[in-house]
């Protein structure tokens, strides 16, 4: 098998040693960092995620820290989501757009204090855009990438495992909220969030030195729960409609096209970059939008590039993610479909590498 060469530019993580102590089969590169994609097999990882508990090295969800009196102002410039009611202790999923309303990233914003935020980014070099805005607008704020690496604990038994390591108080953390919890004398941000629909937590591990001690503590405490190293699972995230920046959307798409209009309050987001452009598309409505699509036939291959979506021989969209779902016994997919063909029940064709397949627009994602 062909290998990938390691160097300082392809960053390892504070948990890489832990990941390698399991039988890691494949990585991808995300924010210039290793992100595991397969341990036993995508199907076995999927089943285990839905039945047990996994520890995920998601260090590649890098943080951009905003620190200073203008931190909140800068954060509101970055996103069309209204942040005025957001309190310290809350996380928000926030679309980040450019001056044309194009998506630059879809991170989780973590409000640590009025003057201190983390932006937990998806796979794009957002740091330079944020630094550029802070400098260009002469804001009184420091922008940098701190030594913070998220470790996710996901699955139905996540709460029990977390309680073993951090105490029963973690059970009281509400969805998209966080608290501060001690591990080996260090205070860590622990949120109820994560890139799966199975429930769980994300620990924002501050200081690479406690990465392996924490990894080991979780694996040790989880032995009776069949804990295993895991990673964001392709099948489960498509079933759940969790979008992947760079795959399902790029800076060519507005949040409204991505179905993220519910995370935009553009009218209220005074100062937000791209506000005028977004007000325009919000009024007119998008002409294409993300849709759940089922694809007929046996298991499709990996979707490494757009697959054309056709109707009457004409291209009306594209599929960007697809996988066989054992639970729903169909191929589940995420696509961008033109408004003429986006109604639930619309019958389409998808050009996959294994031939032209029949497909149907769904009314909602599967989980
Ligand atoms: N957690 C953290 N950082 C991240 C991700 C994460 N950075 C990269 C990437 N994932 C960013 N993208 C997403 C996409 C979806 C969600 C979070 C981050 C998500 N969505 C929920 C949903 O759609 O059901 C809930 C959204 C809400 O209701 O607010 O969780 O996973 N730290």
XYZ file of C-alpha atoms and ligand atoms in Angstrom:
399
model
C 0.000 0.000 0.000
C 1.189 3.526 -0.762
C 2.180 5.496 2.336
C 2.022 9.152 3.271
C 5.261 10.877 4.302
C 5.300 12.472 7.728
C 6.872 15.838 8.474
C 6.307 18.893 10.650
C 3.723 20.158 8.152
C 1.516 17.108 8.634
C 1.011 17.498 12.318
C 0.716 14.621 14.785
C -1.496 15.187 17.809
C -1.144 14.848 21.584
C -3.140 11.580 21.284
C -1.386 10.025 18.243
C 0.428 7.507 20.435
C -2.922 6.385 21.856
C -4.463 6.139 18.403
C -1.525 4.029 17.217
C -1.919 1.650 20.173
C -5.157 0.569 18.463
C -5.277 -0.956 14.988
C -5.621 2.326 13.036
C -6.281 1.544 9.380
C -6.607 4.969 7.719
C -6.140 8.674 8.283
C -7.202 11.764 6.424
C -5.562 15.199 6.686
C -7.668 17.968 8.255
C -6.325 21.392 9.178
C -2.852 20.068 8.286
C -3.208 17.424 10.986
C -3.837 13.679 11.153
C -7.485 12.662 11.586
C -8.252 8.951 11.934
C -11.017 7.716 9.586
C -11.056 3.921 10.041
C -10.145 1.597 12.904
C -11.704 -1.885 12.429
C -13.797 -1.044 9.341
C -16.243 1.802 8.661
C -19.141 -0.653 9.197
C -17.755 -2.147 12.430
C -16.853 1.321 13.756
C -20.431 2.436 12.946
C -22.051 -0.429 14.847
C -19.752 0.052 17.829
C -20.385 3.830 17.902
C -24.142 3.178 18.069
C -23.880 0.525 20.803
C -20.956 1.351 23.069
C -18.598 4.300 23.537
C -15.620 5.619 21.590
C -12.781 8.024 22.281
C -12.026 10.202 19.255
C -8.797 12.101 18.546
C -10.336 15.205 16.975
C -7.329 17.443 17.695
C -7.668 18.600 14.091
C -10.668 20.658 15.207
C -8.165 23.443 15.911
C -9.098 26.406 18.043
C -8.761 30.045 17.095
C -8.610 32.046 20.307
C -9.921 35.624 20.432
C -8.750 37.483 23.525
C -9.301 41.110 24.441
C -11.964 43.823 24.738
C -13.026 43.508 21.060
C -13.273 39.685 21.038
C -17.088 39.685 21.016
C -17.235 42.336 18.319
C -14.872 40.378 16.103
C -16.880 37.185 16.642
C -20.073 38.957 15.521
C -18.280 40.355 12.442
C -17.435 36.757 11.518
C -20.910 35.224 11.620
C -24.497 36.037 10.572
C -25.770 34.211 13.688
C -27.033 36.620 16.377
C -24.654 36.315 19.350
C -26.235 38.950 21.593
C -27.928 36.470 23.950
C -25.018 34.030 24.037
C -23.618 33.547 27.541
C -20.238 32.302 28.787
C -20.665 28.530 29.136
C -22.465 28.199 25.791
C -21.382 26.807 22.420
C -22.999 27.860 19.147
C -22.726 26.253 15.713
C -21.906 29.302 13.559
C -21.650 29.686 9.781
C -18.701 31.944 8.848
C -19.100 33.770 5.539
C -17.065 36.018 3.254
C -18.187 39.320 1.701
C -20.253 37.469 -0.933
C -22.029 35.321 1.658
C -19.902 32.280 0.732
C -19.162 29.783 3.475
C -15.584 29.982 4.781
C -16.070 27.516 7.631
C -18.786 26.055 9.891
C -17.182 25.953 13.338
C -18.448 25.691 16.878
C -17.971 28.977 18.766
C -17.159 28.538 22.453
C -17.758 31.591 24.641
C -15.357 31.307 27.577
C -15.909 34.902 28.787
C -17.066 38.196 27.297
C -13.490 38.863 26.238
C -12.356 35.326 25.459
C -13.651 32.963 22.746
C -12.556 29.819 20.966
C -13.597 29.079 17.397
C -13.412 25.312 16.893
C -12.830 25.186 13.168
C -13.632 22.797 10.315
C -11.100 22.170 7.552
C -10.102 25.582 6.165
C -7.350 28.061 7.078
C -9.715 30.424 8.865
C -7.000 31.873 11.097
C -5.726 34.160 8.334
C -9.196 35.567 7.613
C -9.737 36.262 11.330
C -6.302 37.845 11.763
C -6.849 39.913 8.632
C -10.150 41.261 9.889
C -8.765 42.034 13.343
C -5.815 43.903 11.818
C -7.772 45.646 9.067
C -10.478 46.823 11.473
C -7.835 47.843 14.057
C -9.562 45.786 16.740
C -8.177 45.457 20.247
C -7.974 41.676 20.233
C -5.322 38.974 20.104
C -5.895 36.174 17.595
C -3.906 32.952 17.769
C -4.029 29.149 17.795
C -3.640 27.934 21.393
C -2.326 24.531 22.520
C -5.841 23.091 22.749
C -6.807 19.714 21.271
C -10.355 18.368 21.454
C -10.884 14.766 22.495
C -14.439 13.524 21.889
C -16.220 10.787 23.824
C -19.204 9.627 21.757
C -21.811 6.903 21.965
C -24.704 5.792 24.196
C -22.340 5.014 27.086
C -20.416 8.280 26.833
C -22.018 9.804 29.916
C -21.169 6.805 32.124
C -17.569 6.794 30.928
C -17.155 10.548 31.420
C -18.631 10.280 34.935
C -15.954 7.694 35.833
C -13.169 10.115 34.925
C -14.626 13.545 35.738
C -17.324 12.733 38.321
C -21.121 12.662 38.235
C -21.377 16.427 37.667
C -20.683 15.907 33.935
C -24.166 14.375 33.733
C -25.648 17.843 34.331
C -23.967 19.465 31.295
C -26.685 20.363 28.801
C -26.396 20.085 24.976
C -23.998 22.691 23.555
C -23.070 23.927 27.055
C -19.780 23.422 28.824
C -18.317 23.424 32.308
C -14.815 23.365 33.770
C -13.676 19.998 35.109
C -10.452 18.946 36.828
C -8.097 16.309 35.501
C -4.743 15.789 37.260
C -5.014 19.238 38.838
C -5.768 20.985 35.534
C -9.055 22.664 34.697
C -10.449 21.596 31.306
C -13.429 22.768 29.288
C -15.891 19.862 28.883
C -18.864 20.368 26.539
C -21.811 18.186 25.616
C -21.296 18.169 21.852
C -19.587 16.221 19.102
C -19.741 15.222 15.472
C -22.236 12.355 15.887
C -25.910 11.952 16.740
C -25.191 9.299 19.378
C -24.674 11.786 22.208
C -21.453 12.598 23.974
C -18.884 15.110 25.080
C -15.898 17.024 23.859
C -12.971 17.710 26.155
C -10.906 20.714 25.083
C -7.527 19.432 26.245
C -5.390 22.436 27.113
C -1.714 21.467 27.189
C -0.410 18.640 25.004
C 1.382 17.121 28.028
C -1.857 15.820 29.560
C -3.088 14.355 26.265
C -1.855 10.793 26.793
C -2.622 10.684 30.546
C -6.236 11.636 29.749
C -6.457 9.208 26.801
C -5.171 6.392 29.044
C -7.564 7.281 31.872
C -10.560 7.119 29.521
C -9.494 3.833 27.933
C -8.815 2.307 31.379
C -12.108 3.511 32.896
C -14.077 2.304 29.877
C -12.880 -1.327 29.855
C -16.187 -2.644 31.238
C -18.070 -0.580 28.643
C -16.196 -1.998 25.634
C -14.577 1.403 24.965
C -12.562 1.622 21.749
C -10.729 4.310 19.825
C -13.051 5.760 17.186
C -13.441 8.679 14.820
C -16.140 10.618 13.012
C -18.000 7.914 11.091
C -18.940 8.499 7.449
C -22.154 6.441 7.555
C -23.435 7.834 10.849
C -22.722 11.447 9.973
C -24.574 11.148 6.647
C -27.535 9.500 8.408
C -27.465 12.432 10.842
C -27.067 15.137 8.199
C -23.841 16.483 9.689
C -22.158 18.469 6.935
C -18.474 18.259 6.070
C -16.884 21.550 5.013
C -14.834 21.133 1.819
C -16.929 18.095 0.848
C -20.600 19.029 1.117
C -20.054 22.791 0.848
C -17.363 25.311 -0.029
C -17.046 29.085 -0.376
C -19.225 28.745 -3.489
C -22.219 28.058 -1.222
C -24.254 30.314 1.046
C -25.438 29.077 4.460
C -28.985 29.029 3.034
C -27.937 26.622 0.297
C -26.422 24.447 3.010
C -29.632 24.357 5.028
C -27.939 26.476 7.672
C -30.364 29.384 7.343
C -31.680 28.472 10.805
C -28.291 29.462 12.199
C -28.451 32.903 10.550
C -30.183 35.992 11.942
C -28.613 38.241 9.390
C -30.874 41.226 10.101
C -29.711 41.232 13.742
C -26.070 40.470 12.991
C -25.041 44.113 12.643
C -21.543 44.463 11.246
C -21.352 40.890 10.001
C -19.216 40.497 6.882
C -21.416 39.503 3.924
C -24.556 40.844 5.613
C -25.892 42.635 2.512
C -25.252 39.638 0.269
C -26.967 37.305 2.747
C -29.964 39.595 3.229
C -30.416 39.364 -0.528
C -30.307 35.552 -0.691
C -32.432 35.192 2.457
C -35.143 37.329 0.799
C -35.064 35.623 -2.594
C -34.368 32.163 -1.198
C -31.644 29.871 -2.535
C -32.026 28.184 -5.956
C -30.258 25.012 -4.842
C -30.060 23.387 -1.440
C -28.595 20.448 0.495
C -30.890 17.431 0.511
C -30.834 13.927 1.950
C -30.905 11.487 -0.978
C -31.308 7.709 -0.941
C -29.520 5.874 -3.732
C -30.855 2.495 -4.909
C -28.883 -0.686 -5.379
C -26.059 -2.312 -3.457
C -23.308 -0.469 -1.571
C -21.903 2.520 -3.481
C -18.122 3.081 -3.536
C -16.500 5.978 -1.633
C -17.594 9.374 -2.965
C -14.239 11.040 -3.628
C -15.568 13.627 -6.044
C -18.966 15.061 -6.963
C -21.373 12.596 -8.553
C -23.770 14.256 -10.990
C -27.464 14.230 -10.109
C -29.604 13.936 -13.248
C -33.259 14.248 -14.197
C -34.436 13.666 -17.762
C -30.800 13.491 -18.816
C -30.101 17.009 -17.479
C -27.812 17.811 -14.562
C -29.830 19.164 -11.625
C -27.353 18.729 -8.803
C -24.521 16.718 -7.300
C -23.891 14.216 -4.537
C -20.908 14.954 -2.281
C -21.137 12.225 0.405
C -22.602 8.728 0.209
C -22.388 5.398 2.013
C -24.285 2.154 2.516
C -26.349 2.312 5.706
C -26.706 -1.064 7.431
C -29.523 0.264 9.661
C -31.629 1.796 6.878
C -30.661 -0.792 4.264
C -30.122 1.776 1.538
C -27.342 4.049 0.362
C -27.627 7.334 2.256
C -26.279 10.483 0.623
C -25.925 14.228 0.935
C -26.410 16.248 -2.235
C -26.992 19.763 -3.520
C -30.136 19.816 -5.665
C -31.689 22.556 -7.809
C -35.074 23.831 -6.642
C -36.889 22.345 -9.630
C -36.060 18.879 -8.300
C -35.602 19.259 -4.531
C -39.091 18.242 -3.326
C -39.244 15.076 -1.179
C -40.122 12.053 -3.305
C -38.563 13.448 -6.485
C -37.004 10.619 -8.486
C -33.506 11.246 -9.791
C -30.520 9.468 -11.272
C -27.046 9.633 -9.755
C -23.925 8.990 -11.817
C -21.797 6.842 -9.505
C -18.531 5.140 -10.478
C -20.526 1.890 -10.378
C -23.010 3.149 -12.953
C -26.152 5.224 -13.146
C -28.390 4.591 -10.111
C -31.972 5.556 -9.311
C -32.278 7.883 -6.316
C -35.001 9.661 -4.329
C -35.000 12.998 -2.478
C -35.896 12.389 1.193
C -37.970 14.646 3.447
C -35.433 14.499 6.269
C -32.127 12.959 7.269
C -32.308 9.474 8.724
C -31.362 10.241 12.341
N -17.005 19.867 17.389
C -16.102 20.849 17.577
N -15.477 21.443 16.559
C -15.759 21.045 15.299
C -16.710 20.052 15.039
C -17.345 19.447 16.133
N -15.090 21.646 14.276
C -15.192 21.047 12.961
C -16.567 20.541 12.634
N -17.020 19.683 13.736
C -17.515 21.697 12.449
N -18.800 21.281 11.923
C -19.871 20.934 12.725
C -21.004 20.424 12.123
C -22.082 20.066 12.893
C -22.058 20.236 14.259
C -20.933 20.743 14.850
C -19.848 21.117 14.086
C -23.212 19.871 15.127
N -24.442 20.027 14.632
C -25.606 19.602 15.392
C -26.654 19.148 14.403
O -26.637 19.605 13.268
O -27.490 18.351 14.802
C -26.157 20.601 16.360
C -26.213 22.017 15.932
C -26.996 22.896 16.890
O -28.166 22.562 17.142
O -26.474 23.905 17.378
O -23.042 19.452 16.248
O -18.186 18.527 16.013
N -15.799 21.229 18.827
